Coordinates of C-alpha atoms and ligand atoms in Angstrom, one line a residue:
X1 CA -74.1 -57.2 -346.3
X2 CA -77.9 -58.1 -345.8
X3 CA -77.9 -61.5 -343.8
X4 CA -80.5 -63.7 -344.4
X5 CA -83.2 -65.3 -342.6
X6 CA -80.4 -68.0 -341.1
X7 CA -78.2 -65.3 -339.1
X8 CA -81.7 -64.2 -337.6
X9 CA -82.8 -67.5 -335.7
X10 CA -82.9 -66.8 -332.1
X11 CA -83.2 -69.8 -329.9
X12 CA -80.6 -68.2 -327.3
X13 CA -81.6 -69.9 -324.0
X14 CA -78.5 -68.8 -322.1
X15 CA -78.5 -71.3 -319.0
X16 CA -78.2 -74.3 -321.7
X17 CA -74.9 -73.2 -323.2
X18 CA -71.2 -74.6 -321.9
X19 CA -69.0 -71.9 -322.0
X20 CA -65.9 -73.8 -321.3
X21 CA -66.3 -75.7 -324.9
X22 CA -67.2 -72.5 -326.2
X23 CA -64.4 -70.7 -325.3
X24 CA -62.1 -73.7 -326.5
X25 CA -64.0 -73.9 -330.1
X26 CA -63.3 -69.9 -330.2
X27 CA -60.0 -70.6 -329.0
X28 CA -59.7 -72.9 -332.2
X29 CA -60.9 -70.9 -334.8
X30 CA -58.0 -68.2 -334.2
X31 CA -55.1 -69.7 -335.6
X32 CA -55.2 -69.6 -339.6
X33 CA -51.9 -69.1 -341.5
X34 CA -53.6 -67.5 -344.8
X35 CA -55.4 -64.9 -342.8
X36 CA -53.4 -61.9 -341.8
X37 CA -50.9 -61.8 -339.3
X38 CA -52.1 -66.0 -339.0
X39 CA -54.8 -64.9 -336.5
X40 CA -58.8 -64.0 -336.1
X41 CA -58.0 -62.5 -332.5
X42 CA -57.7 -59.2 -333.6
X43 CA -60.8 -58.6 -335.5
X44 CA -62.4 -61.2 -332.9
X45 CA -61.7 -57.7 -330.4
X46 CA -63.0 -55.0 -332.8
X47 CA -66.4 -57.0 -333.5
X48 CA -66.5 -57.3 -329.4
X49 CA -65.7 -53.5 -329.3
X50 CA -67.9 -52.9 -332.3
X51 CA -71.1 -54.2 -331.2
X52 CA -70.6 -52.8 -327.6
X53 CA -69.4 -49.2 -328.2
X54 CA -72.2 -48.2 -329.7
X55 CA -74.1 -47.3 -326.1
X56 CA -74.7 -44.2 -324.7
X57 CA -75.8 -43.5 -321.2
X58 CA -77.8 -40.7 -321.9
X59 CA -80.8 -42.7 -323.7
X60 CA -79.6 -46.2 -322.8
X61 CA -79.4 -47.2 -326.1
X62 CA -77.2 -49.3 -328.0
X63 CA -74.4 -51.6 -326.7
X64 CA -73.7 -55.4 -327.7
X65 CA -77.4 -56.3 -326.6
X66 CA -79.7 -58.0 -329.3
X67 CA -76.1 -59.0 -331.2
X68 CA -78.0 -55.8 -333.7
X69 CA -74.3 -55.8 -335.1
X70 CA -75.4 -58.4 -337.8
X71 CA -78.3 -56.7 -339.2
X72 CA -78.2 -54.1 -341.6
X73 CA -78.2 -50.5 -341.5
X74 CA -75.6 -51.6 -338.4
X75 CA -73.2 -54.0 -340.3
X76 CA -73.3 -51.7 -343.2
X77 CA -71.8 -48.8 -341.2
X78 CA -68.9 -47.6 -342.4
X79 CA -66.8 -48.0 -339.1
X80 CA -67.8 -51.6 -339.6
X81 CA -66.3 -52.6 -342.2
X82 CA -64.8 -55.4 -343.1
X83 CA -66.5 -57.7 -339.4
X84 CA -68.4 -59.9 -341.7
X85 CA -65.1 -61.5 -341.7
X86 CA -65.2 -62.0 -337.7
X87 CA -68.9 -62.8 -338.1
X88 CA -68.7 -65.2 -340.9
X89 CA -65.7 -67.0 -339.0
X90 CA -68.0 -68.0 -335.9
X91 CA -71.1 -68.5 -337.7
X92 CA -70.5 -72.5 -337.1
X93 CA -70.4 -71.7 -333.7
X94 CA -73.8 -70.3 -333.5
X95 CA -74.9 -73.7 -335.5
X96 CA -72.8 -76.0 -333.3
X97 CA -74.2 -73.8 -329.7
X98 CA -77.4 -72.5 -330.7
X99 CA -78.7 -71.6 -327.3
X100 CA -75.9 -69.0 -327.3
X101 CA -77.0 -65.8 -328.1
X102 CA -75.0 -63.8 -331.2
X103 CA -74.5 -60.8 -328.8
X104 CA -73.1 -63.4 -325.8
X105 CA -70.9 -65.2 -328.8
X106 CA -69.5 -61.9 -330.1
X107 CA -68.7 -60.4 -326.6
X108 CA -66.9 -63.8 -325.7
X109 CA -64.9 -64.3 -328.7
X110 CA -63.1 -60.8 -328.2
X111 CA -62.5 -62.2 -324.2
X112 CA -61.2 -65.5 -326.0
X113 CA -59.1 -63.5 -328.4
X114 CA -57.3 -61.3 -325.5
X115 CA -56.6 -64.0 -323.2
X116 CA -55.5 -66.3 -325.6
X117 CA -52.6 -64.0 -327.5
X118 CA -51.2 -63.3 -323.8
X119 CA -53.6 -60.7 -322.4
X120 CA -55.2 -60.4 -319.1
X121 CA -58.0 -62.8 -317.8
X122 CA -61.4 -61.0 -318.6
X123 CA -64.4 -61.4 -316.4
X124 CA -67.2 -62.1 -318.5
X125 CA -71.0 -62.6 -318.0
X126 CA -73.3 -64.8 -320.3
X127 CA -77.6 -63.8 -321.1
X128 CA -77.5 -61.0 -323.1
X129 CA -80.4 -61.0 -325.5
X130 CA -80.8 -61.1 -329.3
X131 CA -82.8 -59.2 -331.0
X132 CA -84.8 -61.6 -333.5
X133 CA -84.8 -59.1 -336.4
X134 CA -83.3 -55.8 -337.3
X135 CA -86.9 -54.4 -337.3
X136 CA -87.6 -55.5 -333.8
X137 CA -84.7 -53.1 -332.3
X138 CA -84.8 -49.2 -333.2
X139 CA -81.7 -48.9 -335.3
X140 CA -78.3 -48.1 -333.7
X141 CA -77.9 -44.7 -334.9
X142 CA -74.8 -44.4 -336.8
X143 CA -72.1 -41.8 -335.8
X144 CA -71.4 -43.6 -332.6
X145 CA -68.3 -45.2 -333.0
X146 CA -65.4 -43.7 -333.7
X147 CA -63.4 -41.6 -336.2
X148 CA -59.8 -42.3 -336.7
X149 CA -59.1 -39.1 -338.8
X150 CA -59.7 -37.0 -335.2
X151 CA -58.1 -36.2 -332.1
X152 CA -58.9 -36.2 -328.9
X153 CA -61.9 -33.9 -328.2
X154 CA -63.6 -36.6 -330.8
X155 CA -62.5 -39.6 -328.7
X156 CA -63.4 -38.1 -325.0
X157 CA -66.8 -37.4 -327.1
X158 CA -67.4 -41.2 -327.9
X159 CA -66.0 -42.3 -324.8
X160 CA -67.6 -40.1 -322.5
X161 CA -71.2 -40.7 -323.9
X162 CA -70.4 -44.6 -322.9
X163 CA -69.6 -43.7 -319.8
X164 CA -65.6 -44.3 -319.2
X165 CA -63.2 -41.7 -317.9
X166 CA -59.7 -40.8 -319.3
X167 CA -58.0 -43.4 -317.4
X168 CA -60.2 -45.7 -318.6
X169 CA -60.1 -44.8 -322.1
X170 CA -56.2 -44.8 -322.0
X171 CA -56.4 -48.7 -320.7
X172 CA -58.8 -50.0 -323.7
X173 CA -56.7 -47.8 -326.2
X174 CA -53.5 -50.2 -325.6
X175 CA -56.2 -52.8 -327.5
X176 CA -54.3 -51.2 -330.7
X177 CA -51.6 -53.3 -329.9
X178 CA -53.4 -56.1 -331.5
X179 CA -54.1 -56.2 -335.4
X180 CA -54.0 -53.7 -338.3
X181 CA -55.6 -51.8 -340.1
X182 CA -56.7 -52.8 -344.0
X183 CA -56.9 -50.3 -346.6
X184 CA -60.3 -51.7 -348.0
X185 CA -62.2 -51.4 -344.6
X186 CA -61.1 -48.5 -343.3
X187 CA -58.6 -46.8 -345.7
X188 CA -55.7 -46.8 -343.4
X189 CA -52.5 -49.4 -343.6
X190 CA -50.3 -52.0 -341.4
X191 CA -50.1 -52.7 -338.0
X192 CA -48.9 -50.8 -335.2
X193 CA -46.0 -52.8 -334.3
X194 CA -44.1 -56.1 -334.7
X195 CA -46.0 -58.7 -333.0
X196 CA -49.8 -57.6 -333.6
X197 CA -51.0 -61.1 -332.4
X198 CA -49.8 -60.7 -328.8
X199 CA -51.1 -58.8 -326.5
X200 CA -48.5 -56.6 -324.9
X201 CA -48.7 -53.0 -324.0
X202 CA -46.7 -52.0 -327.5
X203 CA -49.3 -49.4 -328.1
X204 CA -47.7 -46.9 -325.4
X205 CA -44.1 -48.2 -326.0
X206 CA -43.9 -47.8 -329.3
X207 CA -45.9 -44.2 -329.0
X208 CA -43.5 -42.9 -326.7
X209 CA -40.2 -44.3 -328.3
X210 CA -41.1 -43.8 -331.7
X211 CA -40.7 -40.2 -333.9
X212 CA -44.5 -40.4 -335.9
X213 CA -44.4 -39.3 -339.3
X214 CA -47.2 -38.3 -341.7
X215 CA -47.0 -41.3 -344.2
X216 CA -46.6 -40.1 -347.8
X217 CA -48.6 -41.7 -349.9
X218 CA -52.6 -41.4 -351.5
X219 CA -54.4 -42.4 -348.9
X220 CA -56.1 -40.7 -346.2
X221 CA -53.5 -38.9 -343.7
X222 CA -51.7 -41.4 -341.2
X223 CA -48.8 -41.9 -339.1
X224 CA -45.6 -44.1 -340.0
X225 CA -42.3 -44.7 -337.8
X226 CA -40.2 -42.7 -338.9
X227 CA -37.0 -45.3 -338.0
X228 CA -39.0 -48.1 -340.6
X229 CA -42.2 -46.7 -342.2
X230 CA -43.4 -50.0 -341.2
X231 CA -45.7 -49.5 -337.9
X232 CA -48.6 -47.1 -338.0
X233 CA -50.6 -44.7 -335.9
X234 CA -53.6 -43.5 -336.4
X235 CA -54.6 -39.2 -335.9
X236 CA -56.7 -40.7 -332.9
X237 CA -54.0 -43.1 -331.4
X238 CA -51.4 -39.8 -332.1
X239 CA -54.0 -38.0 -330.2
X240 CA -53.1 -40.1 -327.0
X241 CA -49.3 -39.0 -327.0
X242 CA -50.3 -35.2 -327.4
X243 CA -53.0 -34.6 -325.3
X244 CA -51.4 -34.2 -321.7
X245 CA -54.3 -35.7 -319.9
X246 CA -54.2 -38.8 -322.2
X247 CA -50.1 -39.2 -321.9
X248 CA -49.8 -39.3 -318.1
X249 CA -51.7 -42.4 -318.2
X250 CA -49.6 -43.2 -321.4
X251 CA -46.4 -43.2 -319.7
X252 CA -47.6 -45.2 -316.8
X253 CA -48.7 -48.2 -319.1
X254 CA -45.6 -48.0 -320.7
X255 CA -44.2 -48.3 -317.9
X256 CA -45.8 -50.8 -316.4
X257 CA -47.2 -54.1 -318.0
X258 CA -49.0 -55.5 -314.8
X259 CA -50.8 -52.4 -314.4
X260 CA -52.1 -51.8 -317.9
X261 CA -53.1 -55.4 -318.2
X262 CA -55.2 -55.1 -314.7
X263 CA -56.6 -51.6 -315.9
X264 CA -57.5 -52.7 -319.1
X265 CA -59.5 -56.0 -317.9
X266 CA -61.5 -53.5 -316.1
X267 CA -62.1 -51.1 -318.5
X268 CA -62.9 -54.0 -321.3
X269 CA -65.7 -56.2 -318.7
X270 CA -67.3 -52.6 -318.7
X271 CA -67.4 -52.2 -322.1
X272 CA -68.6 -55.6 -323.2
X273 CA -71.5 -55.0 -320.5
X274 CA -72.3 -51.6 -321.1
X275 CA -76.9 -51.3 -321.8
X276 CA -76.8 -55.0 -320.9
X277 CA -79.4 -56.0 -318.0
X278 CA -78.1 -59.7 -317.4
X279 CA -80.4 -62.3 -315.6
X280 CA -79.8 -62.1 -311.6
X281 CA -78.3 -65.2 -311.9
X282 CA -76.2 -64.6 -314.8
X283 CA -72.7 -66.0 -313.4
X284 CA -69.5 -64.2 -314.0
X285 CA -66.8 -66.2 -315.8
X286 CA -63.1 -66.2 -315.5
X287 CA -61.8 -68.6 -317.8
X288 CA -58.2 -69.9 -317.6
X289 CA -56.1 -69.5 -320.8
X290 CA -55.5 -72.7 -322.8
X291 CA -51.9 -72.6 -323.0
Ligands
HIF301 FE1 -59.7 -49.8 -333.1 N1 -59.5 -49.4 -335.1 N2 -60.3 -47.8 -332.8 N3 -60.1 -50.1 -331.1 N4 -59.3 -51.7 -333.4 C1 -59.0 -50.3 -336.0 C2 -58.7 -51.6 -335.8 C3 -58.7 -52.2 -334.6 C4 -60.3 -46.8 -333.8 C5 -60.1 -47.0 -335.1 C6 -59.7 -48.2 -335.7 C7 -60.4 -49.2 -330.2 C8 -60.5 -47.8 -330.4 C9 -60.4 -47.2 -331.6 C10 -59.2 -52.7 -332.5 C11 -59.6 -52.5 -331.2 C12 -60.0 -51.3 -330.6 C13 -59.0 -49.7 -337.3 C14 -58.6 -50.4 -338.6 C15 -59.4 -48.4 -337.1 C16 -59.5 -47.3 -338.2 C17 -59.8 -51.2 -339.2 C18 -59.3 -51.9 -340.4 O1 -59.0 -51.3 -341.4 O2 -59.3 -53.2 -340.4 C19 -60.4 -45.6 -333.1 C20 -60.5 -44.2 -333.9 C21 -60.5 -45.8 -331.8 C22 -60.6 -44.7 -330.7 C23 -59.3 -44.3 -330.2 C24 -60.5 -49.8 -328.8 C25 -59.3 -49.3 -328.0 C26 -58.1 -49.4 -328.7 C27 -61.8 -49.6 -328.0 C28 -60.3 -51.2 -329.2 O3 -60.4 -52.2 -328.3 C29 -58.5 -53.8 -333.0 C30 -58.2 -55.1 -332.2 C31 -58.3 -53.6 -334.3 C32 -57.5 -54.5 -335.3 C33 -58.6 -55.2 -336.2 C34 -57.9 -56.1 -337.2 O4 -58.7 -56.6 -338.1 O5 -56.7 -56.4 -337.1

């Protein structure tokens, strides 16, 4: 998807934006009974998670700063597939605010999203940049995000280049709770349990209490329940109930709701912020939930 010259304006001034009817106009756009499970939230979280996993610590580069995730090579990468459909969703938004900066609207909507199907409150922090053109940043390399189809050396890999630790990587995997996964953007099929629009720590329930079968079918190799055939796991999410470092945190979060939500808050703020220098007097936010 090449964007043209209107997804490239960048007037982002970040001290003239209201957050609190920015969050409620995200808050709005969720809810739509045609689209999926009825709600954006989901894909609202992977285009957060998209545009800010793609850091490393050892060169500083990449993470959700410039908002590059809108300009090709980076929205053409094939673990970004299918967020045009977040992207195109807020683009009113940006018309409506356009002090806000993509990379500060992206980032919030995936706060917006978790808090608003049930999730913990998530700290965030407006005044990260745009970049004005895709030429202006050095390309996010692709590669850096990662691949479903491996196990858990792969994911410490990605992980560990952005800086988080097991625990930490444990916390933002129970994000799979949320959403599915659509066999024309990344090959791979349904949801991982019953209610993918709340946010609940199903991810390490459901891994635990569940017997994960290789699905039979053409497509490429994934998990189903073997009680239903109806929930999925991916080879990475399998990954989390094999590898023994991995589990232990598992079975904690299964364990215990209160904890994974408070861990996962955590581990999420860092991710969203992760390459971004914020103004000194950037303020943190804690919005309240709207229901
Ligand atoms: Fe995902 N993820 N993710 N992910 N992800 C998909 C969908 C979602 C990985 C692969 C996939 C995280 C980590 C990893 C969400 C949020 C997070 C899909 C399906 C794949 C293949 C895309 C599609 O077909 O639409 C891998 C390999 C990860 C490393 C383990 C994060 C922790 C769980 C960081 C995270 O927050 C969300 C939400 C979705 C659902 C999107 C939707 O459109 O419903």
């Amino acid at each position: 998807y090449f964007y043209s010259s209107e997804l490239t304006t960048a007037e982002a001034d970040w001290k003239k934006v209201n957050y609190y009817n920015v969050y409620k106009d995200i808050a709005d756009l969720l809810e739509d009974e045609d689209y999926d499970d009825g709600s954006y939230g989901p894909v609202f979280v992977r285009l957060a998670w998209h545009a800010s996993g793609t850091y490393s610590k050892k060169d500083r580069t990449g993470g959700s700063t410039g908002g590059t995730i809108r300009f090709h090579p980076e929205a053409n990468y094939g673990a970004n597939a299918g967020l045009h459909v977040a992207r195109e969703r807020l683009e009113p938004l940006k018309k409506k605010y356009p002090h806000i900066s993509y990379a500060d609207l992206y980032t919030l909507a995936g706060v917006v999203a978790i808090q608003e199907l049930g999730g913990p409150v998530v700290p965030w922090r407006p005044g990260r940049p745009d970049a004005i053109t895709a030429a202006a940043v050095a390309a996010t390399p692709d590669g850096r995000l990662p691949d479903a189809a491996q196990g858990a050396d792969h994911v410490r890999d990605i992980f560990y280049r952005m800086g988080f630790n097991d625990q930490e990587i444990v916390a933002l995997e129970g994000a799979h709770a949320l959403g599915r996964c659509h066999t024309d953007r990344s090959g791979f099929d349904g949801p991982w349990n019953a209610s993918p629009t709340a946010f609940t720590n199903f991810l390490f329930t459901e891994l635990l209490d569940n017997t994960w079968v290789p699905k039979k079918w053409d497509g490429p190799f994934q998990y189903v329940d073997k009680a239903t055939g109806q929930f999925m796991m991916l080879p990475a999410d399998i990954a989390f109930k094999t590898d023994p470092k991995f589990r232990q945190y598992v079975e904690q979060y299964a364990k215990d709701q209160d904890l994974f939500f408070a861990d996962f808050s955590k581990a999420f703020v860092k991710l969203l912020e992760l390459g971004v220098q914020f103004p000194e007097d950037a303020p943190v936010y804690q919005f309240k939930p709207l229901e």
